[in-house]
PDB file of C-alpha atoms in Angstrom:
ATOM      1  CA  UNK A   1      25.887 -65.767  47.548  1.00 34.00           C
ATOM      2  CA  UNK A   2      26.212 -66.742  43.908  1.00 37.00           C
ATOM      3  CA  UNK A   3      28.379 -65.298  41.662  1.00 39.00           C
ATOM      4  CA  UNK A   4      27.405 -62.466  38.608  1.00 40.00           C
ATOM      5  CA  UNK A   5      28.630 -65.187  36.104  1.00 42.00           C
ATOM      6  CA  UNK A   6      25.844 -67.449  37.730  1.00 47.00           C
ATOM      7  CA  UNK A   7      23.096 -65.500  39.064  1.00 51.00           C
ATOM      8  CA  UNK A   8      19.575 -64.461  37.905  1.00 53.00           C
ATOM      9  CA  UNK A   9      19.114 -61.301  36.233  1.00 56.00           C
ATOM     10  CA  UNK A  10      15.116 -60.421  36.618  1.00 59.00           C
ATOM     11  CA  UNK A  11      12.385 -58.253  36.406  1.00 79.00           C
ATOM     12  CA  UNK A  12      13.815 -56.420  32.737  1.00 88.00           C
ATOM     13  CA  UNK A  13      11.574 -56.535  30.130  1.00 94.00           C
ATOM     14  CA  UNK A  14      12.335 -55.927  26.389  1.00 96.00           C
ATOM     15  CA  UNK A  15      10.957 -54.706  22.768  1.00 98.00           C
ATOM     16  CA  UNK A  16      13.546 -55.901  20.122  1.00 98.00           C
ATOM     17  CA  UNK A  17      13.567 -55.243  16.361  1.00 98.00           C
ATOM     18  CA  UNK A  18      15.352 -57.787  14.479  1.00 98.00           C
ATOM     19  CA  UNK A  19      16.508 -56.439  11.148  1.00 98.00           C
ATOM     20  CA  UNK A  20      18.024 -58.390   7.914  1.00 98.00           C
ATOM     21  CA  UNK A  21      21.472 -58.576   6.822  1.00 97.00           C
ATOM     22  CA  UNK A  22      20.658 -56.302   3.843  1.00 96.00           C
ATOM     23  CA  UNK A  23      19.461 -53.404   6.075  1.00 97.00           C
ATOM     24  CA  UNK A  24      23.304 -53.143   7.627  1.00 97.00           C
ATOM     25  CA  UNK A  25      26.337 -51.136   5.465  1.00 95.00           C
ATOM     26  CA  UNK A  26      29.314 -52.776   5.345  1.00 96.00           C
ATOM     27  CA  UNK A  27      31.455 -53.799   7.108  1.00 96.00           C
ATOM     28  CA  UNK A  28      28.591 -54.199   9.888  1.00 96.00           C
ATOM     29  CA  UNK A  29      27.117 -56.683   7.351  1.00 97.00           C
ATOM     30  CA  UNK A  30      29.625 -59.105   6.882  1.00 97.00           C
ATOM     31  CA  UNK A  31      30.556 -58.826  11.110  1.00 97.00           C
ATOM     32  CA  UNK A  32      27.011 -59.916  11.828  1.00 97.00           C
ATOM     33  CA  UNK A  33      26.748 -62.482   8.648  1.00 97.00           C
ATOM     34  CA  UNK A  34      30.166 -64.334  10.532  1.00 97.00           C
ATOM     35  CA  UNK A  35      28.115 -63.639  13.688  1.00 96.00           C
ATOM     36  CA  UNK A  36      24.997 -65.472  12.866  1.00 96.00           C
ATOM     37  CA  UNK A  37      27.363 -68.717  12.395  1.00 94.00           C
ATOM     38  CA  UNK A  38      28.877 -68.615  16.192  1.00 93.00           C
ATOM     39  CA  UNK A  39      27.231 -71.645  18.216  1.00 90.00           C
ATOM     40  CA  UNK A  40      27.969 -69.675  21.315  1.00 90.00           C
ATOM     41  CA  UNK A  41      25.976 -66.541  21.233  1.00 91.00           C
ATOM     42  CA  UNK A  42      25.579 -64.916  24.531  1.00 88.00           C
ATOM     43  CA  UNK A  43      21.816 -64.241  25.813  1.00 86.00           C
ATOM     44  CA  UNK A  44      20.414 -61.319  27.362  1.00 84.00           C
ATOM     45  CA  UNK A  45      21.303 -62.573  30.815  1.00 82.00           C
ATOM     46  CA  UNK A  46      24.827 -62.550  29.804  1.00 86.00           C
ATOM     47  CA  UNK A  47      24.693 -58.920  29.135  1.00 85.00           C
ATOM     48  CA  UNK A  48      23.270 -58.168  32.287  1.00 79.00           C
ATOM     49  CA  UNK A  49      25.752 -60.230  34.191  1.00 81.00           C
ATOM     50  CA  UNK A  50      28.136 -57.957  32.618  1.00 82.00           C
ATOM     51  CA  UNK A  51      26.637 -55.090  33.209  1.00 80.00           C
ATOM     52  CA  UNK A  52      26.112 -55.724  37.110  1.00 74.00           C
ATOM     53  CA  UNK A  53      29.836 -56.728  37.114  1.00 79.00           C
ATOM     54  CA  UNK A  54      30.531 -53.111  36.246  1.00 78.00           C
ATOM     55  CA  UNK A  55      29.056 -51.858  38.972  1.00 73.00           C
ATOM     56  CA  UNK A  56      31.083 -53.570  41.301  1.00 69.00           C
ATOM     57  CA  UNK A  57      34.385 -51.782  41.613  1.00 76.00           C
ATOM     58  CA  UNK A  58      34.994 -48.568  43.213  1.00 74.00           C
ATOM     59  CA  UNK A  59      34.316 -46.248  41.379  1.00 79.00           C
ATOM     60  CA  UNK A  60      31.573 -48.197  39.459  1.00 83.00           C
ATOM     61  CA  UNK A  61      31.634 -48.258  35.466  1.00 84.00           C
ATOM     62  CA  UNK A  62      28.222 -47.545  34.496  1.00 85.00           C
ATOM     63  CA  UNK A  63      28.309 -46.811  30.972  1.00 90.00           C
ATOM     64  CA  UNK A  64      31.377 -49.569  29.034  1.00 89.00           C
ATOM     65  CA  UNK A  65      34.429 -48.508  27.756  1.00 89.00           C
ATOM     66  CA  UNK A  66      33.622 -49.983  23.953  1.00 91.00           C
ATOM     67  CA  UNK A  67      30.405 -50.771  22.513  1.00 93.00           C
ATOM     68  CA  UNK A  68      29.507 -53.868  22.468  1.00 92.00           C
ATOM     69  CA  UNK A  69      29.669 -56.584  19.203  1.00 94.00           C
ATOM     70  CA  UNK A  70      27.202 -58.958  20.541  1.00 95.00           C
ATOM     71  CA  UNK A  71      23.734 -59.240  18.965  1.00 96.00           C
ATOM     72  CA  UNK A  72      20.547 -61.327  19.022  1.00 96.00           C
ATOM     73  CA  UNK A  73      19.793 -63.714  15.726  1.00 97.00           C
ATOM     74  CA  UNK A  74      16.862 -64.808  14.086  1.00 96.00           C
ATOM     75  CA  UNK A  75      16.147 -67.070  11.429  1.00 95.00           C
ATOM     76  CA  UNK A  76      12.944 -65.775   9.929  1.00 93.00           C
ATOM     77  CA  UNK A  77      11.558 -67.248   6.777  1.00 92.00           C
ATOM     78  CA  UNK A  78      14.912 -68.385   5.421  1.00 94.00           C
ATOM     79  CA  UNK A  79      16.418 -64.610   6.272  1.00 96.00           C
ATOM     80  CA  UNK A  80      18.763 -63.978   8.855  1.00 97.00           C
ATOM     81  CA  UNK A  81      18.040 -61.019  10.763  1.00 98.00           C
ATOM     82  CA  UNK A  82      19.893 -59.109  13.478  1.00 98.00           C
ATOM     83  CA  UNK A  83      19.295 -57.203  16.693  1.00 97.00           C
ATOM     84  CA  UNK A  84      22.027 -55.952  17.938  1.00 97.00           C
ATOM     85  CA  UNK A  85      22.665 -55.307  21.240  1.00 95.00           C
ATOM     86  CA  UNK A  86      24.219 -51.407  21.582  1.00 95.00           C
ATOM     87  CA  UNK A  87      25.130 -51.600  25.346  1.00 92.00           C
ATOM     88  CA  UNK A  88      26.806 -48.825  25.419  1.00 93.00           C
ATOM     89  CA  UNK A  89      24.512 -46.605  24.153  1.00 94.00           C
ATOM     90  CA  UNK A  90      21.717 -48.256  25.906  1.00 93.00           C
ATOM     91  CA  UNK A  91      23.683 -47.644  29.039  1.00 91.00           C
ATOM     92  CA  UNK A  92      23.870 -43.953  27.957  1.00 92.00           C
ATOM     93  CA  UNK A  93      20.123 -43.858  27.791  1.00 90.00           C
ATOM     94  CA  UNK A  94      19.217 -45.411  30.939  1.00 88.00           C
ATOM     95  CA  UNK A  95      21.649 -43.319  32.722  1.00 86.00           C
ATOM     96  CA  UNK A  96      20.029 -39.971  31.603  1.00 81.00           C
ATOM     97  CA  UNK A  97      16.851 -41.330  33.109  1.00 80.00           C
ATOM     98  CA  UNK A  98      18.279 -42.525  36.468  1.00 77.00           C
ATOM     99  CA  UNK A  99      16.881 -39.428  37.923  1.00 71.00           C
ATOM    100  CA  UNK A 100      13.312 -40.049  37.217  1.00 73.00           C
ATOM    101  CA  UNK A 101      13.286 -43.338  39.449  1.00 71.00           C
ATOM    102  CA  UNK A 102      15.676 -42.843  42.101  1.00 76.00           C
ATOM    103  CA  UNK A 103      15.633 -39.616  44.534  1.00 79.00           C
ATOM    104  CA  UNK A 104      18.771 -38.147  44.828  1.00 82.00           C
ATOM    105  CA  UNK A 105      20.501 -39.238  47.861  1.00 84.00           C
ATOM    106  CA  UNK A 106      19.808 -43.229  46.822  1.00 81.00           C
ATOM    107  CA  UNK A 107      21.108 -42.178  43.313  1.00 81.00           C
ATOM    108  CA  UNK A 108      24.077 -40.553  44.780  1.00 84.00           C
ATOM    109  CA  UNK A 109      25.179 -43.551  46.660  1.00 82.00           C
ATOM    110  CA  UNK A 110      24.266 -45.593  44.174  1.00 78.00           C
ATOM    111  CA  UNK A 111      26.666 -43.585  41.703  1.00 86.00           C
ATOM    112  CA  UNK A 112      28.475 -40.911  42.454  1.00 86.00           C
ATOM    113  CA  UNK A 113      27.424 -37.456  40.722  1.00 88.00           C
ATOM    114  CA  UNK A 114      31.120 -37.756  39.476  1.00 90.00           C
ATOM    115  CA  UNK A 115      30.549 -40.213  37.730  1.00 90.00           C
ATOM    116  CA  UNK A 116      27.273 -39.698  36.408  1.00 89.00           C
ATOM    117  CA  UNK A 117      28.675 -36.403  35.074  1.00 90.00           C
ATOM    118  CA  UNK A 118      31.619 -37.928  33.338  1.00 92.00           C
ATOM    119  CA  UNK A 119      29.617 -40.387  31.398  1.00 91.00           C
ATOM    120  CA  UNK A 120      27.391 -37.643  30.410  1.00 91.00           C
ATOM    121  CA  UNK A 121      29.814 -35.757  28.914  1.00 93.00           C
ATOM    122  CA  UNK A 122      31.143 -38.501  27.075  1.00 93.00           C
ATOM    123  CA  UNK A 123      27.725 -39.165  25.761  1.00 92.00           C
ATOM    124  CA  UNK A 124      27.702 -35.894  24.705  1.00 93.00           C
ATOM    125  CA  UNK A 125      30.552 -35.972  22.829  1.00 94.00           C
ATOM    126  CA  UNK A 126      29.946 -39.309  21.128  1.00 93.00           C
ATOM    127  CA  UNK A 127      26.328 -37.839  19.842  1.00 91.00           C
ATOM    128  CA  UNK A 128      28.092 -35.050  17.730  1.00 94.00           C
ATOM    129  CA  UNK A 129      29.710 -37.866  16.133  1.00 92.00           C
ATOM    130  CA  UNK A 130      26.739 -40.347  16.072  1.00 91.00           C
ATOM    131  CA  UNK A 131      23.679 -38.125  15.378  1.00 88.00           C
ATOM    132  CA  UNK A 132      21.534 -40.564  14.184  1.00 88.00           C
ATOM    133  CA  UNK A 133      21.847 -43.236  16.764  1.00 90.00           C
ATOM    134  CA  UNK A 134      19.583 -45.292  17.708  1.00 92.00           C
ATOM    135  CA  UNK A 135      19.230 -48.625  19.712  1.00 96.00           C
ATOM    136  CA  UNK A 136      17.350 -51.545  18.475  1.00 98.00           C
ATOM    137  CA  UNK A 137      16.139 -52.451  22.153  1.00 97.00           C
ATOM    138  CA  UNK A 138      14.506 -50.851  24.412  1.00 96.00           C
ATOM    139  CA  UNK A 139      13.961 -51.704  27.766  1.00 93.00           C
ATOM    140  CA  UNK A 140      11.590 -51.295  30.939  1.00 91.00           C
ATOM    141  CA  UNK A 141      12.125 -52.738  34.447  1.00 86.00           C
ATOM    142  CA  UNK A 142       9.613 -54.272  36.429  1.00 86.00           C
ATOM    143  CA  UNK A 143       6.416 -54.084  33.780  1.00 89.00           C
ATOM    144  CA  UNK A 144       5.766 -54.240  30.488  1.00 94.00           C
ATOM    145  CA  UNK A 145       4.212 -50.539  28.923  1.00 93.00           C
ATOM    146  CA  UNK A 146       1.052 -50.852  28.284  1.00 93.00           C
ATOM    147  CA  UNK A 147       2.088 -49.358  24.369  1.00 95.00           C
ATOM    148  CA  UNK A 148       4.155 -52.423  23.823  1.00 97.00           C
ATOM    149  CA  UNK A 149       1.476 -54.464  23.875  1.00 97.00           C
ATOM    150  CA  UNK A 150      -0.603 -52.598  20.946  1.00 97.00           C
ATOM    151  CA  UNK A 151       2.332 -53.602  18.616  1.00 98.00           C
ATOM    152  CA  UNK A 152       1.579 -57.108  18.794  1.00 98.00           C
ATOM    153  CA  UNK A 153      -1.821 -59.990  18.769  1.00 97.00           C
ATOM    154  CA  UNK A 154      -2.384 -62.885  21.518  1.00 97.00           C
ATOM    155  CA  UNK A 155      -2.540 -65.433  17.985  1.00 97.00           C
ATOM    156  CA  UNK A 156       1.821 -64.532  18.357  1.00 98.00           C
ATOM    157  CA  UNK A 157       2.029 -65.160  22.028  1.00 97.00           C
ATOM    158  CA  UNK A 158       4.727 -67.773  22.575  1.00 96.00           C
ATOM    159  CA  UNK A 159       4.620 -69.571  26.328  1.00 95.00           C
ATOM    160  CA  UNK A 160       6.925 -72.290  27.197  1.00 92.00           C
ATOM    161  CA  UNK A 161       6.614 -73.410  30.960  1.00 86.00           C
ATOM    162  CA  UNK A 162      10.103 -74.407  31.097  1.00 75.00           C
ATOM    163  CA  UNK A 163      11.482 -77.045  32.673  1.00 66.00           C
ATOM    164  CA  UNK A 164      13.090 -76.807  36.353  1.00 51.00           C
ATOM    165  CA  UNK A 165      15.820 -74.219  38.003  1.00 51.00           C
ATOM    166  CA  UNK A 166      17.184 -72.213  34.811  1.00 47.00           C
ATOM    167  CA  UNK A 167      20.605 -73.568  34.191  1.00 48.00           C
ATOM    168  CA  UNK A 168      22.166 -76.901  33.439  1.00 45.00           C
ATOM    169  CA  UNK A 169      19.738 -79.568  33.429  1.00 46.00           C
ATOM    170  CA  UNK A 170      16.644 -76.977  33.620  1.00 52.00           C
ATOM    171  CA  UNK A 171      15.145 -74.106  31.566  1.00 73.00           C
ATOM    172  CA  UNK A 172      13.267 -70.873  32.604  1.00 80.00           C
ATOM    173  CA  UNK A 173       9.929 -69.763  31.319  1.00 88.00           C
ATOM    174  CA  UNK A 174       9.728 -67.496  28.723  1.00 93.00           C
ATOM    175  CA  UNK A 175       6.795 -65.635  27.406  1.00 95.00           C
ATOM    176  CA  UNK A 176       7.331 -63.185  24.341  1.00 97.00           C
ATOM    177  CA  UNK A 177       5.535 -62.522  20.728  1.00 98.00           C
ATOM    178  CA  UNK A 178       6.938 -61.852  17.541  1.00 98.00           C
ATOM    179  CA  UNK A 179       5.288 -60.214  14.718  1.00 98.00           C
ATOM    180  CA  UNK A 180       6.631 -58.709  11.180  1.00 98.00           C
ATOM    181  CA  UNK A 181       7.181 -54.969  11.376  1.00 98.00           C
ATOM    182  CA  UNK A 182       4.579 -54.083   9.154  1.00 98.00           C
ATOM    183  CA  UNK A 183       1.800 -55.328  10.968  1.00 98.00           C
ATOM    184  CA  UNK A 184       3.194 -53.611  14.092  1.00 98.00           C
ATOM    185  CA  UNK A 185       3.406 -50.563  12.583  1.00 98.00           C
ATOM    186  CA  UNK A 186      -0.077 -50.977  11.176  1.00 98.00           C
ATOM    187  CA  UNK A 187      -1.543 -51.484  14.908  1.00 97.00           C
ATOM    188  CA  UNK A 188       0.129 -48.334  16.175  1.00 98.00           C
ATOM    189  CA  UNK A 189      -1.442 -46.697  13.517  1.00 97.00           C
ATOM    190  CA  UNK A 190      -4.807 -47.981  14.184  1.00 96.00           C
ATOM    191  CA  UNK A 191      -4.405 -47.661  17.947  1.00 96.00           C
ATOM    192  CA  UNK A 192      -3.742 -44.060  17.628  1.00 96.00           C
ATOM    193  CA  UNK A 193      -6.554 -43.480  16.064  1.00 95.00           C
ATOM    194  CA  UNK A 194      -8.760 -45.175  18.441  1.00 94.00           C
ATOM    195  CA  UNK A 195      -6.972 -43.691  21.603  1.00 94.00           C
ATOM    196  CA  UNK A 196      -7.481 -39.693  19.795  1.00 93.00           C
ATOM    197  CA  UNK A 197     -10.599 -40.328  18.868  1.00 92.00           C
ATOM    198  CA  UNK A 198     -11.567 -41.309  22.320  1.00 90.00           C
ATOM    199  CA  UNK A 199      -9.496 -39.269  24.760  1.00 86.00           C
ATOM    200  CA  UNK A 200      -7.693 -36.240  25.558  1.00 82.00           C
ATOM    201  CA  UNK A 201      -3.598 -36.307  24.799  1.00 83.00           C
ATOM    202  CA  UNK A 202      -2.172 -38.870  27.693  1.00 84.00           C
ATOM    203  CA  UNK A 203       0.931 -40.750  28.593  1.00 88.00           C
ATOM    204  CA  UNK A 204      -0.851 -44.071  26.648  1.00 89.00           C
ATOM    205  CA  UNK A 205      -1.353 -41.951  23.283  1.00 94.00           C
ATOM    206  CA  UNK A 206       2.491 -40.197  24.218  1.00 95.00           C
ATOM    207  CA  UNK A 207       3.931 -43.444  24.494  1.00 95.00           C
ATOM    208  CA  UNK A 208       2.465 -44.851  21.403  1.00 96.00           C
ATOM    209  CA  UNK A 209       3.337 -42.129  19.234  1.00 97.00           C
ATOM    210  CA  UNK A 210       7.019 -42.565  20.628  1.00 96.00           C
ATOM    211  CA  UNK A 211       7.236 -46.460  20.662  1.00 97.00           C
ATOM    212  CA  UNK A 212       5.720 -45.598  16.576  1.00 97.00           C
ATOM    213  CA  UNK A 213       8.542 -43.381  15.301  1.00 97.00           C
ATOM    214  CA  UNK A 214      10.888 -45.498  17.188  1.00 97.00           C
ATOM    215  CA  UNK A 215       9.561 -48.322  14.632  1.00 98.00           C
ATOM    216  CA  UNK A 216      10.024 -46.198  11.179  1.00 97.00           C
ATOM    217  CA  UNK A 217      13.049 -46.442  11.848  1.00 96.00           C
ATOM    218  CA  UNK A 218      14.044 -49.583  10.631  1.00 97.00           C
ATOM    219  CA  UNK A 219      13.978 -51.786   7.452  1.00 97.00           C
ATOM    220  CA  UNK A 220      10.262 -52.446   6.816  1.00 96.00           C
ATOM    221  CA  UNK A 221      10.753 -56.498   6.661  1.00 96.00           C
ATOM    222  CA  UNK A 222      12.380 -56.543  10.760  1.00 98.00           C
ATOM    223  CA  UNK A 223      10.971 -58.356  12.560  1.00 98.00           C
ATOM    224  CA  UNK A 224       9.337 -57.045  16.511  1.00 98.00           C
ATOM    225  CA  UNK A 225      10.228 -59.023  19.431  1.00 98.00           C
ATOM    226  CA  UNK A 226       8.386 -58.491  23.078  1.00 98.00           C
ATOM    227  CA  UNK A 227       9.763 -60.660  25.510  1.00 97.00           C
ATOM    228  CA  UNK A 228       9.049 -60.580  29.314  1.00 95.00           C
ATOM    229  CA  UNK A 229      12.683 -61.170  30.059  1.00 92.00           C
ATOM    230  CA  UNK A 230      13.485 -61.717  33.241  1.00 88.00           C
ATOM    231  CA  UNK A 231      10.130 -60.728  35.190  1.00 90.00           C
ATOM    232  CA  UNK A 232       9.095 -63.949  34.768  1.00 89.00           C
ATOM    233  CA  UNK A 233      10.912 -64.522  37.351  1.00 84.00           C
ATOM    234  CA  UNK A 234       8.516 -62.787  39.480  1.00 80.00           C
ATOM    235  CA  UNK A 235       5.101 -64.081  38.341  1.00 80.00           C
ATOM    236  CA  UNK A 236       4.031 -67.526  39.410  1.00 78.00           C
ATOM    237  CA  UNK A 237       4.141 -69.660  36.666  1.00 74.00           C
ATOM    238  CA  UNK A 238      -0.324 -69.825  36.875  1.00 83.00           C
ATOM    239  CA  UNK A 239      -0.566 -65.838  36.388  1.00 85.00           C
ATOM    240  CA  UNK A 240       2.366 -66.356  33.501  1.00 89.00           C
ATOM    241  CA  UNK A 241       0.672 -69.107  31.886  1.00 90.00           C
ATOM    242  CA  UNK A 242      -2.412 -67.230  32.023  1.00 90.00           C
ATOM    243  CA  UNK A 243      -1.240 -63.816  31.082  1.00 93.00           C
ATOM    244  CA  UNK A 244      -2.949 -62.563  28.368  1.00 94.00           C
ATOM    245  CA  UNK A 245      -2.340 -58.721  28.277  1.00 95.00           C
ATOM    246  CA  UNK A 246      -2.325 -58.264  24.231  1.00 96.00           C
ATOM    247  CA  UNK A 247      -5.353 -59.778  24.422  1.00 96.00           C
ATOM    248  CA  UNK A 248      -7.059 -57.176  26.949  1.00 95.00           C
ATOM    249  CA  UNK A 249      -4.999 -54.476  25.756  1.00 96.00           C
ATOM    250  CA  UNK A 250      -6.684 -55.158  22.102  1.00 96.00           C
ATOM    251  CA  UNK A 251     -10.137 -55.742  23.472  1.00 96.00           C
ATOM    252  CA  UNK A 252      -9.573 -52.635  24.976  1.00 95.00           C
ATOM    253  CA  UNK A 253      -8.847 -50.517  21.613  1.00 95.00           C
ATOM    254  CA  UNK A 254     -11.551 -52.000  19.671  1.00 95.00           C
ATOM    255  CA  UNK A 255     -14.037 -51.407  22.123  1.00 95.00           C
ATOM    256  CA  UNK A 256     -13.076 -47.681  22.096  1.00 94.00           C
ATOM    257  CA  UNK A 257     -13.006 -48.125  18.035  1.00 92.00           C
ATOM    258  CA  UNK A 258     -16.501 -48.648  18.379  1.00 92.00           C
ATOM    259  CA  UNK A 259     -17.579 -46.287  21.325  1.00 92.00           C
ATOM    260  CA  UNK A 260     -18.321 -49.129  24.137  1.00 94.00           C
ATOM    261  CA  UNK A 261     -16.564 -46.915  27.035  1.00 90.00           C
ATOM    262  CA  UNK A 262     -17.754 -49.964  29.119  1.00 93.00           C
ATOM    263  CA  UNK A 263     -16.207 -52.511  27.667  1.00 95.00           C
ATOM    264  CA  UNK A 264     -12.615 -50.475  27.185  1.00 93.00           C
ATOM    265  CA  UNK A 265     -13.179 -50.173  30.867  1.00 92.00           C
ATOM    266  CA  UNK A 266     -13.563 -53.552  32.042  1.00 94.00           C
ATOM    267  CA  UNK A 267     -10.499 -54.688  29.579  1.00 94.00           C
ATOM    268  CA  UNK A 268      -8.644 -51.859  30.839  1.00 90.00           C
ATOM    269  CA  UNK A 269      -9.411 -52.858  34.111  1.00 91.00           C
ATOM    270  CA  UNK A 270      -8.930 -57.140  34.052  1.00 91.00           C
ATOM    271  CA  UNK A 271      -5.295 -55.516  32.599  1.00 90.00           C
ATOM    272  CA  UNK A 272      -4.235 -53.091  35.972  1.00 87.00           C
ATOM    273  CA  UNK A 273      -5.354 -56.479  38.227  1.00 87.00           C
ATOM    274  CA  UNK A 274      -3.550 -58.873  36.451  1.00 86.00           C
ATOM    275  CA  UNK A 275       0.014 -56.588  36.494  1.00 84.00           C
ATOM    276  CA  UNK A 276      -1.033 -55.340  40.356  1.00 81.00           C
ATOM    277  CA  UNK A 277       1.002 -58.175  41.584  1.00 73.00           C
ATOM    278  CA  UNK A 278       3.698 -56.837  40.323  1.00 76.00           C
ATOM    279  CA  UNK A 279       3.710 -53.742  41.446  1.00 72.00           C
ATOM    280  CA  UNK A 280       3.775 -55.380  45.115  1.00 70.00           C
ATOM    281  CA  UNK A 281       6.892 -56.569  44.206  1.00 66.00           C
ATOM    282  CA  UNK A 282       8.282 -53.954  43.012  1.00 65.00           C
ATOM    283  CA  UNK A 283       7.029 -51.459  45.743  1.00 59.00           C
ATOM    284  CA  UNK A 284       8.377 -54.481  48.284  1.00 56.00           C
ATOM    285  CA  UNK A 285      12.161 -54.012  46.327  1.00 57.00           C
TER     286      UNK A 285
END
């Protein structure tokens, strides 16, 4: 069996907003300006390592002890900007929403209500403090929301086949797009209107409104990151390569922009084939 320092983390998938320095008060600023300059900056599988690590001992630690000072860097245009990572709190999160994908006799044996109830209070506690809080990731296991994909065009998609076993002497796939915030922000706000105008309220139009405030949060010149993570671990590197799911979900919107309920339909439906796969999985795990 290999070890959590060494083994693959899959099937997470994330939406990242990378903001500039100048959007951070100091002394955040300056920690994340000496941050940039480290040559050894952990990746998201790191994280994960760590966070399966946690879970080992009896009883498990499912939220950590201190938040974490790691972060994600980008150079864009000249500007460094910053994601930072917010384990703790995203470990907060997730935890409050254990119950919606786990009955309650797998949840209990996976954590104890104990425990579960501890780190809920100290969430609690920490929010009076922290009111404002928010992460700058979010994450989803096992897909990608179909809302994610509205923020972004396939002209951004960014595939690189990789190169061998991920690790020394190899590289994994990775398959992600970037865009600048404002332009994501724009296509929630043109996706809205496309999805009200043509349906009833829904978990799509829900989601999109959510994943939208989520995004006026930050400094208008972040940059969005969606990255498929680990799942692509689980595709075959032919469906990854030819994954395209911006491009059907955006098909999709503009056809509905412009009443063609067949043509939403047939995007809408080349988009639940393509991701069916990996729902097999996922039912199989």
């Amino acid at each position: 069996m290999p070890k959590v320092s060494s083994v693959i983390v899959p099937y997470a998938t994330y939406l990242r907003v990378y903001e500039p320095l100048a959007a951070f008060p100091e002394p955040e600023r300056s920690h994340w300006a000496r941050y940039a300059r480290r040559p050894d900056r952990p990746s998201y599988q790191d994280e994960l390592r760590r966070a399966l690590a946690d879970l080992l001992p009896t009883p498990p630690v499912p939220v950590p002890v201190h938040e974490s000072e790691d972060a994600f860097v980008l150079d864009v245009d000249g500007v460094i900007c910053v994601c930072p990572w917010r384990t703790r709190l995203r470990a907060w999160q997730a935890l409050s929403e254990l119950s919606e994908d786990f009955p309650a006799p797998v949840l209990d044996a996976l954590l104890p209500p104990v425990v579960r109830r501890q780190a809920a209070q100290d969430y609690e506690r920490w929010l009076a403090d922290n009111p404002d809080a928010r992460p700058w990731i979010r994450t989803a296991t096992w897909q990608v929301p179909i809302n994610w994909f509205v923020l972004v065009s396939d002209e951004e998609r960014e595939y690189e086949k990789g190169a061998g076993e991920p690790g020394p002497g190899g590289s994994a796939p990775v398959l992600r797009y970037r865009t600048p915030m404002v332009q994501a922000r724009r296509r929630v706000a043109r996706g809205l209107r496309a999805l009200k105008d043509a349906m009833d309220e829904g978990p799509l139009i829900d989601g999109l409104v959510d994943v939208g405030r989520w995004l006026e949060e930050f400094h208008p010149r972040s940059l969005v990151e969606l990255d498929y993570g680990g799942l692509v671990h689980a595709l075959p590197a032919g469906e990854l390569e030819d994954d395209h799911s911006a491009a059907d979900v955006a098909e999709g919107i503009a056809a509905l922009r412009r009443g063609d309920g067949e043509a939403a339909g047939a995007a809408y439906g080349r988009l639940v084939e393509r991701w069916r796969s990996v729902r097999d999985r996922r039912s199989a795990n």
